[in-house]
XYZ file of C-alpha atoms in Angstrom:
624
model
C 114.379 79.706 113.843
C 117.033 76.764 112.471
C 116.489 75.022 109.253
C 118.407 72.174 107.960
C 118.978 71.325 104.326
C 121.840 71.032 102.018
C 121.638 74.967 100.389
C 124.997 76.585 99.900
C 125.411 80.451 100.399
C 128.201 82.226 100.326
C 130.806 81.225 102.578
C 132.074 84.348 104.625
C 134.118 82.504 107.057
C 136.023 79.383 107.245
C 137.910 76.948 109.504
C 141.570 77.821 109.871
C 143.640 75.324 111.269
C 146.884 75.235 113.118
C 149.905 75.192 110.553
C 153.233 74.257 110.989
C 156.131 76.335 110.726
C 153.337 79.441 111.823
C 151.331 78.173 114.723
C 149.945 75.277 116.273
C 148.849 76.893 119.415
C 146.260 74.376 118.942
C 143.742 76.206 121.678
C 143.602 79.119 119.282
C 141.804 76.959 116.538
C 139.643 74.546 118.685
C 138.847 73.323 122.047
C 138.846 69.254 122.120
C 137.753 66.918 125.134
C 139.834 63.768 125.617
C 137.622 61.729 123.345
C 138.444 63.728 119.941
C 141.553 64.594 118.184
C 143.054 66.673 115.345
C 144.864 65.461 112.831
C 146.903 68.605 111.609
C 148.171 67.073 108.208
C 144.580 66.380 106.811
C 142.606 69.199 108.124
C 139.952 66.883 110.179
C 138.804 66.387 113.757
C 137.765 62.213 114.532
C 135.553 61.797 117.560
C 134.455 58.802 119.904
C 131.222 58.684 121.423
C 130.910 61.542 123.352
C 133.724 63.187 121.859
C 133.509 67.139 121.969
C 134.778 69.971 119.971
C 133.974 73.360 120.495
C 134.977 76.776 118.311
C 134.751 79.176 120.670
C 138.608 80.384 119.827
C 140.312 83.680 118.471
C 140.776 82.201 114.868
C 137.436 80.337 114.354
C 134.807 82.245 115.983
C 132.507 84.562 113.873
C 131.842 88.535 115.130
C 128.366 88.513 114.290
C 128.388 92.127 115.802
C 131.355 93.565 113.352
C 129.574 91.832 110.228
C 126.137 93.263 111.019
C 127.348 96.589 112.339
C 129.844 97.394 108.992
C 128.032 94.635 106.599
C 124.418 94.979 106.843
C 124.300 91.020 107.418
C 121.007 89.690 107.299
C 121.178 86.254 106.662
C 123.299 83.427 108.348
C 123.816 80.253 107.950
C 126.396 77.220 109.144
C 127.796 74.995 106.751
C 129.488 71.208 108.186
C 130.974 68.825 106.373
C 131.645 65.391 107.998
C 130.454 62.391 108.934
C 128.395 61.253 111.987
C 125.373 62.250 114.261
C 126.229 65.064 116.235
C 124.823 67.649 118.573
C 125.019 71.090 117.358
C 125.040 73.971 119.370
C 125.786 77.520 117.871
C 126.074 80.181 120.563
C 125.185 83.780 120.237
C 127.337 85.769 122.862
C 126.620 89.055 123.665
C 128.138 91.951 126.457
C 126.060 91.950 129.387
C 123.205 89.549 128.474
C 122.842 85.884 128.477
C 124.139 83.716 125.925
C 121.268 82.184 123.531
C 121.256 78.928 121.358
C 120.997 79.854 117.939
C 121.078 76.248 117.528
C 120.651 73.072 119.271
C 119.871 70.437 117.121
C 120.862 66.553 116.391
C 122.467 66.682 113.122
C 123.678 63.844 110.774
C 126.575 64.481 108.809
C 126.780 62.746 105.060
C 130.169 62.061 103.470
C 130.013 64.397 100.361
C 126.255 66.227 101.176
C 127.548 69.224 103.109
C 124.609 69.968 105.528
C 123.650 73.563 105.843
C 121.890 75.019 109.463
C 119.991 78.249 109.023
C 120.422 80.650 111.991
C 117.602 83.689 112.593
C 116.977 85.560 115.797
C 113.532 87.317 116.100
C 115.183 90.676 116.203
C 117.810 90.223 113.787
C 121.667 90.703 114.459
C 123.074 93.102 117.181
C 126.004 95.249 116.301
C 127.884 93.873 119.265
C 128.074 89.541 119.742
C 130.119 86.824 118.266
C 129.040 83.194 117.428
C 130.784 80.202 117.672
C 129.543 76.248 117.270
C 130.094 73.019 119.561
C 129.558 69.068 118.421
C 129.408 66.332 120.546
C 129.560 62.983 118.789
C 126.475 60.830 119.347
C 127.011 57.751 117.220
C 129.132 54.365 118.976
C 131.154 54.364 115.489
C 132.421 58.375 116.105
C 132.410 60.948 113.846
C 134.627 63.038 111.834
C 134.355 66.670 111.061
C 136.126 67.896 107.665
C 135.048 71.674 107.401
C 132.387 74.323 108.423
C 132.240 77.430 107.044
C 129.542 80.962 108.389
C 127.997 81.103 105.054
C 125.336 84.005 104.104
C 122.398 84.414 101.439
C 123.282 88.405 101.136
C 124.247 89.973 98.218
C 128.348 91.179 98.449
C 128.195 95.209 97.466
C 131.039 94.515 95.295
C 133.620 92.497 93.674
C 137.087 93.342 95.213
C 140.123 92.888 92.809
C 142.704 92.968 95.602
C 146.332 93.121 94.927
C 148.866 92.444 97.445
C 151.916 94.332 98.164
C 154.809 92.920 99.828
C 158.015 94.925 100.204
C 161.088 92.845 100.636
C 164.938 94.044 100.904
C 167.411 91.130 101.021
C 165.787 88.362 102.316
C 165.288 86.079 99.246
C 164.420 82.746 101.108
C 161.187 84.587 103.335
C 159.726 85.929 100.099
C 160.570 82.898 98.300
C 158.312 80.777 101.117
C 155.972 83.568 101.113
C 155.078 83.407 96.955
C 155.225 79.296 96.919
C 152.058 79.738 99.991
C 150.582 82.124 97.513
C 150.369 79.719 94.963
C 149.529 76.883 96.665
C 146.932 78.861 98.292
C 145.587 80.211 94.942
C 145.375 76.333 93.330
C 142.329 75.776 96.085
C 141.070 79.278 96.612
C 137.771 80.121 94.601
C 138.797 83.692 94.905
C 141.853 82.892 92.857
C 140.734 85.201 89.692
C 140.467 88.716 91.818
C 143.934 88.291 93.418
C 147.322 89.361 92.435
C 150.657 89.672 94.391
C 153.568 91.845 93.165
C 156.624 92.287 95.044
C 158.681 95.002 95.087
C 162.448 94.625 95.387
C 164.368 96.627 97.014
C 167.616 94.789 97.096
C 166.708 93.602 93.344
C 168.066 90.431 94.571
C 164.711 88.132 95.126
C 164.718 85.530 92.433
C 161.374 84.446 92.947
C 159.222 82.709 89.982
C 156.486 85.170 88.161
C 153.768 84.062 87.256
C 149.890 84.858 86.260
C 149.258 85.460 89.772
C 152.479 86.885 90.719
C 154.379 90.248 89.601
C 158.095 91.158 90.669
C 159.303 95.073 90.601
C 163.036 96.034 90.988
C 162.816 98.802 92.584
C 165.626 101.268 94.450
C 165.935 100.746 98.023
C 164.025 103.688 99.664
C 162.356 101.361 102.328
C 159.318 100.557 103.095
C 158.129 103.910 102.336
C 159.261 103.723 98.823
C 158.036 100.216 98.567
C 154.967 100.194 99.585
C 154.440 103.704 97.450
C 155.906 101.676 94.673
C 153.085 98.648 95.736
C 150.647 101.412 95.558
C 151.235 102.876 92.198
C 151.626 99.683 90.641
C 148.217 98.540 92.343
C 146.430 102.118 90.668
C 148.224 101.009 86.826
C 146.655 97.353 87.485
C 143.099 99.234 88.377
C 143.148 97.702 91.625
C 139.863 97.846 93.956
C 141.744 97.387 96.895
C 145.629 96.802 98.431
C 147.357 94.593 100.944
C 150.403 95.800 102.191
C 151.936 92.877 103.974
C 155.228 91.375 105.230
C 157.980 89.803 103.051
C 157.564 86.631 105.592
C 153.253 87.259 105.147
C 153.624 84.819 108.244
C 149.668 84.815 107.986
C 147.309 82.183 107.929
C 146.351 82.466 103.896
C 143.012 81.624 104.575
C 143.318 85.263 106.700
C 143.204 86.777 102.700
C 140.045 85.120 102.512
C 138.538 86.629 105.083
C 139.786 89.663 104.257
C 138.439 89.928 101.203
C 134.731 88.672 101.568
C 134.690 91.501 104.993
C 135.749 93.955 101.981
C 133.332 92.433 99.577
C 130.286 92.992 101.891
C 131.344 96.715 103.475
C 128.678 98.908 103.111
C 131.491 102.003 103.537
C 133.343 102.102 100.580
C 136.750 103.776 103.136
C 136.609 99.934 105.040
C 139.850 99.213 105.702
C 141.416 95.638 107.501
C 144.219 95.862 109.853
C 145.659 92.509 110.908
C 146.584 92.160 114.273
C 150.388 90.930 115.157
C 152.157 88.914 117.479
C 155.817 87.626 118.136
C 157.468 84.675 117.811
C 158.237 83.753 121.261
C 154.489 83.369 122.641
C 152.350 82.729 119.389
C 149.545 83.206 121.685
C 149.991 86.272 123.191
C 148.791 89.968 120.848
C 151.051 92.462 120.833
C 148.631 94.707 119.027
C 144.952 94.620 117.431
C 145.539 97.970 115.648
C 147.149 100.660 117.952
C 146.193 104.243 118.685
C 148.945 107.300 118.065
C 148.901 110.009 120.315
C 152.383 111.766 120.954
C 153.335 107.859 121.433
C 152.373 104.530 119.727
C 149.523 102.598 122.447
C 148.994 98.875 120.892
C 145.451 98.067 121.852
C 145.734 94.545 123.826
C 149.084 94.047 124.317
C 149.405 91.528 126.064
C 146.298 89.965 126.020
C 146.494 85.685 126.079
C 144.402 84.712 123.093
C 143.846 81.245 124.401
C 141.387 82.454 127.314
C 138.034 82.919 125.073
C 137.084 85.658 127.812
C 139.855 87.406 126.856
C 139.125 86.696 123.403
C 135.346 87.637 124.124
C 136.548 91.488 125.125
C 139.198 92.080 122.489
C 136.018 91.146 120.239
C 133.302 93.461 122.134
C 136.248 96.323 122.195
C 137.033 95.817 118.728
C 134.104 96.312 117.160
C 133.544 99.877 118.561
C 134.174 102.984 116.263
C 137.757 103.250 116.521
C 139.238 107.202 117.264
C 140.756 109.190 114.619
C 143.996 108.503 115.311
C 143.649 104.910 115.383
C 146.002 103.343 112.511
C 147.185 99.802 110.985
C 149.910 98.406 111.158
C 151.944 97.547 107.059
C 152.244 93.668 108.515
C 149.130 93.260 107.152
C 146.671 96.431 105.477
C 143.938 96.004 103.180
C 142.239 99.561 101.898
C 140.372 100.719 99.173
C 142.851 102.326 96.551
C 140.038 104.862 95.285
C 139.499 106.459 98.760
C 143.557 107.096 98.638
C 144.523 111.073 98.658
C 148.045 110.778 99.514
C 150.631 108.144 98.938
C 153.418 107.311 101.722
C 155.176 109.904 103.435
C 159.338 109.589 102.658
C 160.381 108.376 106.378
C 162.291 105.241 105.317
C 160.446 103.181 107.579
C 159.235 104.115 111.231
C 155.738 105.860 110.687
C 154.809 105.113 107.380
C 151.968 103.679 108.105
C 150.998 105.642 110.840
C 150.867 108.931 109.199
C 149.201 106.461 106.181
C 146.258 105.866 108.201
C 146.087 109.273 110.214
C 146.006 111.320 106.591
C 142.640 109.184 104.911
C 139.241 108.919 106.381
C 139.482 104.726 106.757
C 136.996 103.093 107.974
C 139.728 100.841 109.852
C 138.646 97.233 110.906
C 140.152 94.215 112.583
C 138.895 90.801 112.134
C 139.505 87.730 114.129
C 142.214 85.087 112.562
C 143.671 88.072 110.685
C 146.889 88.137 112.376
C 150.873 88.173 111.362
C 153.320 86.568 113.597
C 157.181 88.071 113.605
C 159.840 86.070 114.194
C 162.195 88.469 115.552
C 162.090 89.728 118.760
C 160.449 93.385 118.942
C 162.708 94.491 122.045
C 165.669 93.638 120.570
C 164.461 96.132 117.627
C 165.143 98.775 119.784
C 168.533 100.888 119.248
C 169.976 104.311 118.228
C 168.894 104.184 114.799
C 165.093 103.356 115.351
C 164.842 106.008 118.133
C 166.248 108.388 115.496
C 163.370 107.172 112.816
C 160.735 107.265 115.665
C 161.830 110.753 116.645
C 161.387 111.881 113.156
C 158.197 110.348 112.829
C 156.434 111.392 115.966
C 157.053 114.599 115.593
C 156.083 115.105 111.850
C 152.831 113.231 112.367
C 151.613 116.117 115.224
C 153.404 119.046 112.584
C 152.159 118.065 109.239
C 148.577 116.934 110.103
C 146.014 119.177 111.695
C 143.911 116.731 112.819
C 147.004 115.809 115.413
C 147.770 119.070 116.193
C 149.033 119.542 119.446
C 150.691 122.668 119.824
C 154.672 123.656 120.825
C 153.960 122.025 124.514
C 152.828 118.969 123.022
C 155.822 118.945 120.806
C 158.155 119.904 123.895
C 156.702 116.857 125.537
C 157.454 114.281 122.727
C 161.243 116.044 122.504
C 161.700 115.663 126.535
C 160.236 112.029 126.772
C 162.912 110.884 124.085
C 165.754 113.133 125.440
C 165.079 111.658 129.611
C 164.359 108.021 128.421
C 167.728 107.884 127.317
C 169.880 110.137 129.187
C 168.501 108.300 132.801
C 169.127 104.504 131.409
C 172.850 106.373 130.154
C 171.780 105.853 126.765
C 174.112 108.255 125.106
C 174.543 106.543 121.499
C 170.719 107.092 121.642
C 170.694 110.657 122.255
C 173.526 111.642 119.925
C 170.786 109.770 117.598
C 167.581 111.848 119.043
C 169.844 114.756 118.309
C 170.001 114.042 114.634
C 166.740 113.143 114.602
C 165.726 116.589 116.064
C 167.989 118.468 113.219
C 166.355 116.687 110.518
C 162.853 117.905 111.930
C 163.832 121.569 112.300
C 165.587 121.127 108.337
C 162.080 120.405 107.413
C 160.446 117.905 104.708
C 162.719 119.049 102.244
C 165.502 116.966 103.981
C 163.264 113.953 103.451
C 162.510 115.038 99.669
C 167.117 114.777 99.345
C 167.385 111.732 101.245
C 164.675 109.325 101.599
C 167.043 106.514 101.645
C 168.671 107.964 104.800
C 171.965 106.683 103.860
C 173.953 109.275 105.142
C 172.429 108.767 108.586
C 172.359 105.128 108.424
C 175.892 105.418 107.945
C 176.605 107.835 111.022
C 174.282 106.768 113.104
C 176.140 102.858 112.802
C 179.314 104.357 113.153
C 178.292 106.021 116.803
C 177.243 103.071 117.716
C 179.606 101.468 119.699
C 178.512 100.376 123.281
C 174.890 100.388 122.447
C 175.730 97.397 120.122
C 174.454 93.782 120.385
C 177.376 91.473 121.015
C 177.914 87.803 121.902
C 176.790 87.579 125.596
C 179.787 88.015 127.478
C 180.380 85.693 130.679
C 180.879 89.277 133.087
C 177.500 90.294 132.225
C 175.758 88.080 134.358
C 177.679 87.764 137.135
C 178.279 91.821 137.792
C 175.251 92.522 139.157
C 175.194 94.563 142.551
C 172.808 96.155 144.692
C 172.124 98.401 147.112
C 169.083 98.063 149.309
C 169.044 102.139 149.717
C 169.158 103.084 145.608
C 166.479 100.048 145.180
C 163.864 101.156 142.492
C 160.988 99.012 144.604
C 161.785 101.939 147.864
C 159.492 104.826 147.456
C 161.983 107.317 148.959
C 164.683 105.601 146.732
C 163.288 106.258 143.497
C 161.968 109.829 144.591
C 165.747 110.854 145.244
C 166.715 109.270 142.119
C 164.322 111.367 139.881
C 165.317 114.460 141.768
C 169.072 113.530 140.722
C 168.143 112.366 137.562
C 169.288 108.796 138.066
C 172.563 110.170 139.501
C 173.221 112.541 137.440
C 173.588 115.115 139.257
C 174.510 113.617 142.256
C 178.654 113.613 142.619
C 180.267 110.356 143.064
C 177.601 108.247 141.834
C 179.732 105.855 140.316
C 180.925 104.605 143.361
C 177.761 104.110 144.836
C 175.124 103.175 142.003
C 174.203 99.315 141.109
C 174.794 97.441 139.015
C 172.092 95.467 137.329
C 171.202 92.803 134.836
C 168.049 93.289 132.501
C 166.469 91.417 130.082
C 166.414 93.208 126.342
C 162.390 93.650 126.840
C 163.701 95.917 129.710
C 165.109 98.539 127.462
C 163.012 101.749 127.192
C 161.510 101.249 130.621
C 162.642 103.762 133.421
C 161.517 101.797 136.402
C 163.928 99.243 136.654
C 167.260 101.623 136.492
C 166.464 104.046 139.287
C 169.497 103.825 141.076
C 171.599 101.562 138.304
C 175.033 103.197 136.906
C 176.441 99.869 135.063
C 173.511 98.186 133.425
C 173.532 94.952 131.244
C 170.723 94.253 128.925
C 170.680 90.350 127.424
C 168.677 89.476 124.902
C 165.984 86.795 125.330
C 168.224 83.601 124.071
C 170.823 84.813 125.816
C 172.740 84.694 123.665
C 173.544 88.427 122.792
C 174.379 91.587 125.549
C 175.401 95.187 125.697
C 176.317 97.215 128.203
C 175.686 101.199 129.314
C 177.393 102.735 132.286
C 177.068 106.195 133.959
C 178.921 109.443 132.682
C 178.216 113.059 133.421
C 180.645 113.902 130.862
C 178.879 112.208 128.203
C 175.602 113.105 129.609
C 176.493 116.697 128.934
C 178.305 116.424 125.617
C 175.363 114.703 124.220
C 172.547 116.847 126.175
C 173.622 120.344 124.910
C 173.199 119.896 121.235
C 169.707 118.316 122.185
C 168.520 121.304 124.539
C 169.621 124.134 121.708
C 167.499 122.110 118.971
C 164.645 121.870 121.020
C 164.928 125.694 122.379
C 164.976 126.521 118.155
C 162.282 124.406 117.610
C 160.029 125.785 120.711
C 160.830 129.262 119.516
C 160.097 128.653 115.363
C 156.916 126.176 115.915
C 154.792 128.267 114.021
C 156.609 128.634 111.001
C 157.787 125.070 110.994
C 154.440 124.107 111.629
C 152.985 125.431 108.696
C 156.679 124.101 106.430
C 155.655 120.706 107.638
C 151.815 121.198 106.111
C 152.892 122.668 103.093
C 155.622 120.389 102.577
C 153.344 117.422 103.595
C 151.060 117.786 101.021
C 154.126 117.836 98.001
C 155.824 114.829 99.477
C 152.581 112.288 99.748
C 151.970 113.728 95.860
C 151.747 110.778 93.618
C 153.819 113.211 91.536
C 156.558 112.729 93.061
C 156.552 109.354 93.680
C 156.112 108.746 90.136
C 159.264 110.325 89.481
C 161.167 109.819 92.336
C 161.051 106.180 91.181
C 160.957 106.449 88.121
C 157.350 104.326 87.860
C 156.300 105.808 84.717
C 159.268 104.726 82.702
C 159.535 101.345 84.754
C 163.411 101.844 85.415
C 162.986 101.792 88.520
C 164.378 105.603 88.583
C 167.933 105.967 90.672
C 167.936 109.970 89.995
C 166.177 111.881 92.569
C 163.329 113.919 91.228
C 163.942 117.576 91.068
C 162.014 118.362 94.414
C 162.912 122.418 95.096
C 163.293 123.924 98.854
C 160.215 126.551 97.942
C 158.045 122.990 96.910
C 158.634 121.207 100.351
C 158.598 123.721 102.489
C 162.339 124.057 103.792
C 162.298 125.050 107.166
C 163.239 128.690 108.744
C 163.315 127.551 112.058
């Protein structure tokens, strides 16, 4: 059935439009024909006769499925704004059926008399479909459409006071951007009253304006562990509902909060949880991750996928809305979750895992919407390098030891230790391993170690002074002329790369210096093994150009740095038990909000720079 009238509901969804200076991917917002155009700067779409516009994108279409399935959504309705006679049609799309016209209707759009479409189906809402709209302009004079919003005439189950957390270290202009958004986006937002931001400064150097809406926190530089724990406590003393962790950039669409927030607002599970999806800088329009799954390794879910093709679009949807597996997590770009379902505050990791072990620990009811996205501006190979495969080390392996519902036994710990150890010793990655080894000594020390030095200074310190060749440098002119091959050590020959794994990449094989290539990669290369069967000297440039480094083959090096790595792991294959059980026990005291609370020194607001008096017996130091 489809009414028309001029009623209101409650808007659940609106347009977002491209935005400079985030993304103007423009087929990610709409789809126009040749006889309608955007104009970016006033928010409005102007048609000729015949013109056509059609919403069938990752940021404006509406997962009917996801709102009925976790919402109980009953009623639905499409609000336009505009001018002009149209023809409407609203599409219901579901997996495996036909697609049916919720709508198809000649509509007349009134400057200033917002014209509301009711949409039923005879058997109500599946849990699995998406809806999106289409207008064709009818009139000779045009059109112009100014907004549409999914509206509903449900009742919300609640009234989320939200605060958002943003954890920033250093980088005073991004947060400065990211509050003066805020506040322009609270001056137009009818949600402005249940919505606070505090930011918590870790290099107590952001000079940013406070304000009604906005809250800065000095706070010691313990990363985003201590950050977002700090975020967290401060969102308890406010008597939060809910919490959005989020970048210092929060390169999100703001309307994205909106969304966020009604989803919340409607939840019939009080443990809902948002997880915003993320992509990179370089192609706006292609997901790195919609959520991602951890299972010995991180697994984003869609990378890769081209968010301008709606059938694409259409799956990541239908896949999306599935119960998501326990061990399915969110990344801190953007997390929204309920602050009373919260049993244990961030682990001490720095960063690297945080929010994995976050999400593993509490019974979420973890959700991704579409338009709820964060783009970064940095490159994520170029992340890559000793000192995050030392925090992802750690990480990995505490998440299978401290939680039982990712318990995996020694062989499954073996495994994570050997994939870390071979990824870098075959790509001759030996500043990484001396780094895996640390990481690997800090495990078997136990949480304790974390307890004494959640800022990892120490091994931020030694870890950057090991790191020598494995550093990004200007692009040097050699390193794209040196590259050599040899047709008989190429990694695309079968019999090539099955000698090469027998001889560990050359390693031991004598002489392979004189015979092994030498290659050029691009810095998205790192980490994969493929590519370097057969390589001795490899180059890896990052994806301006504009910065290199180089590794090259050494069986001296390779054993130096292998030994220490092969005793840790023997100790730790031979003590899993009891350092099992050190890492449970010690789990539980560290993700206290106890010690938080005085580890920074929340309840006296000094921002505490004393470490709280954490004992070996309390965290579990290990015997291993």
């Amino acid at each position: 059935m489809t009414d028309q009238g001029t009623q209101q509901g409650t808007v659940l969804q609106g347009l977002i439009w491209p935005e400079a200076g985030l993304c103007t991917e423009r087929d990610l917002y709409m789809r126009l024909s040749d006889r309608a155009a955007m104009s970016q700067r006033d928010h409005e779409i102007y048609f000729l006769k015949g013109g056509q516009a059609s919403f069938n994108t990752y940021y404006n279409l509406f997962n009917v499925g996801k709102w009925s399935k976790n919402c109980n959504l009953r009623t639905l309705s499409l609000a336009l704004e505009g001018e002009g006679t149209f023809e409407l049609i609203v599409f219901l799309v579901q997996p495996e059926r036909s697609w049916e016209r919720l709508a198809n209707e000649v509509v007349t759009l009134t400057p200033g008399r917002p014209l509301s479409v009711r949409l039923d189906t005879p058997h109500g809402f599946d849990s699995r479909g998406v809806a999106f709209f289409e207008l064709r302009a009818l009139d000779d004079a045009g059109g112009r459409l100014r907004a549409a919003s999914w509206q509903t005439a449900d009742a919300p189950a609640r009234t989320p006071e939200l605060m958002l957390s943003i954890t920033t270290f250093r980088r005073e202009a991004a947060v400065a951007r990211t509050v003066a958004r805020f506040e322009a986006f609270l001056s137009r937002s009818a949600l402005a009253d249940h919505l606070h931001l505090t930011v918590v400064d870790n290099g107590q150097s952001a000079a940013i304006p406070v304000s009604d809406h906005v809250t800065l926190v000095p706070n010691e530089n313990l990363g985003g562990s201590g950050g977002f724990a700090r975020g967290l406590l401060e969102a308890q003393n406010r008597g939060a509902s809910h919490c959005l962790f989020m970048d210092d950039d929060a390169a999100v669409h703001m309307e994205a909060i909106e969304r966020t927030w009604m989803f919340l607002a409607y939840a019939t599970d009080p443990k809902t949880a948002v997880a915003g999806a993320v992509s990179n800088a370089q192609h706006r329009w292609q997901l790195w991750e919609n959520g991602a799954l951890f299972d010995k390794v991180c697994q984003p879910q869609h990378i890769g996928l081209d968010l301008r093709d709606f059938g694409q679009v259409l799956q990541l949807e239908f896949d999306s809305t599935a119960t998501q597996p326990h061990n399915f997590y969110g990344g801190w770009w953007y997390f929204a979750f309920p602050v009373a379902e919260v049993t244990h505050m961030p682990f001490p990791f720095f960063v690297r895992g945080d929010d994995v072990s976050f999400s593993l620990v509490h019974d979420f009811n973890i959700v991704t919407l579409p338009g709820v996205i964060s783009y970064q501006d940095e490159d994520f190979s170029v992340k890559e390098s000793p000192l995050t495969v030392y925090l992802d080390l750690r990480s990995h392996m505490a998440h299978h030891l401290a939680l039982s519902s990712m318990e995996i036994g020694r062989k499954g710990l073996a495994g994570i230790m050997l994939r870390f150890y071979l990824r870098s010793l075959l790509s001759c990655h030996y500043e990484t391993l001396e780094a895996v080894a640390l990481a690997l000594e800090d495990v078997q020390a136990g949480p304790g170690y974390f307890a004494g030095n959640a800022d990892v200074a120490a091994r931020r310190k030694q870890i950057g002074a090991l790191t020598v060749a494995e550093r990004w440098k200007p692009e040097e002119s050699e390193a794209a002329q040196r590259g050599r091959g040899r047709g008989w050590l190429s990694p695309h020959r079968r019999l090539s790369r099955a000698f090469m794994k027998i001889t560990l990449n050359g390693h031991l094989l004598p002489g392979f210096r004189l015979i092994g290539n030498r290659i050029v990669l691009p810095a998205a290369a790192r980490g994969q093994i493929r590519p370097i069967w057969g390589a001795m000297d490899i180059a890896y440039v990052s994806i301006d150009g504009k910065r290199s480094y180089t590794v090259r083959h050494s069986k001296r090096r390779a054993v130096q740095v292998s030994l220490p790595i092969l005793r840790s792991m023997w100790r730790i294959w031979r003590g899993y038990d009891g350092l099992r059980e050190t890492w449970r026990s010690g789990y539980e005291t560290l993700t206290a909000r106890q010690f938080w609370q005085a580890r920074l020194g929340a309840e006296t607001g000094q921002g505490a720079q004393a470490e709280a008096p954490v004992s070996a017996a309390a965290t579990g130091e290990s015997a291993a």
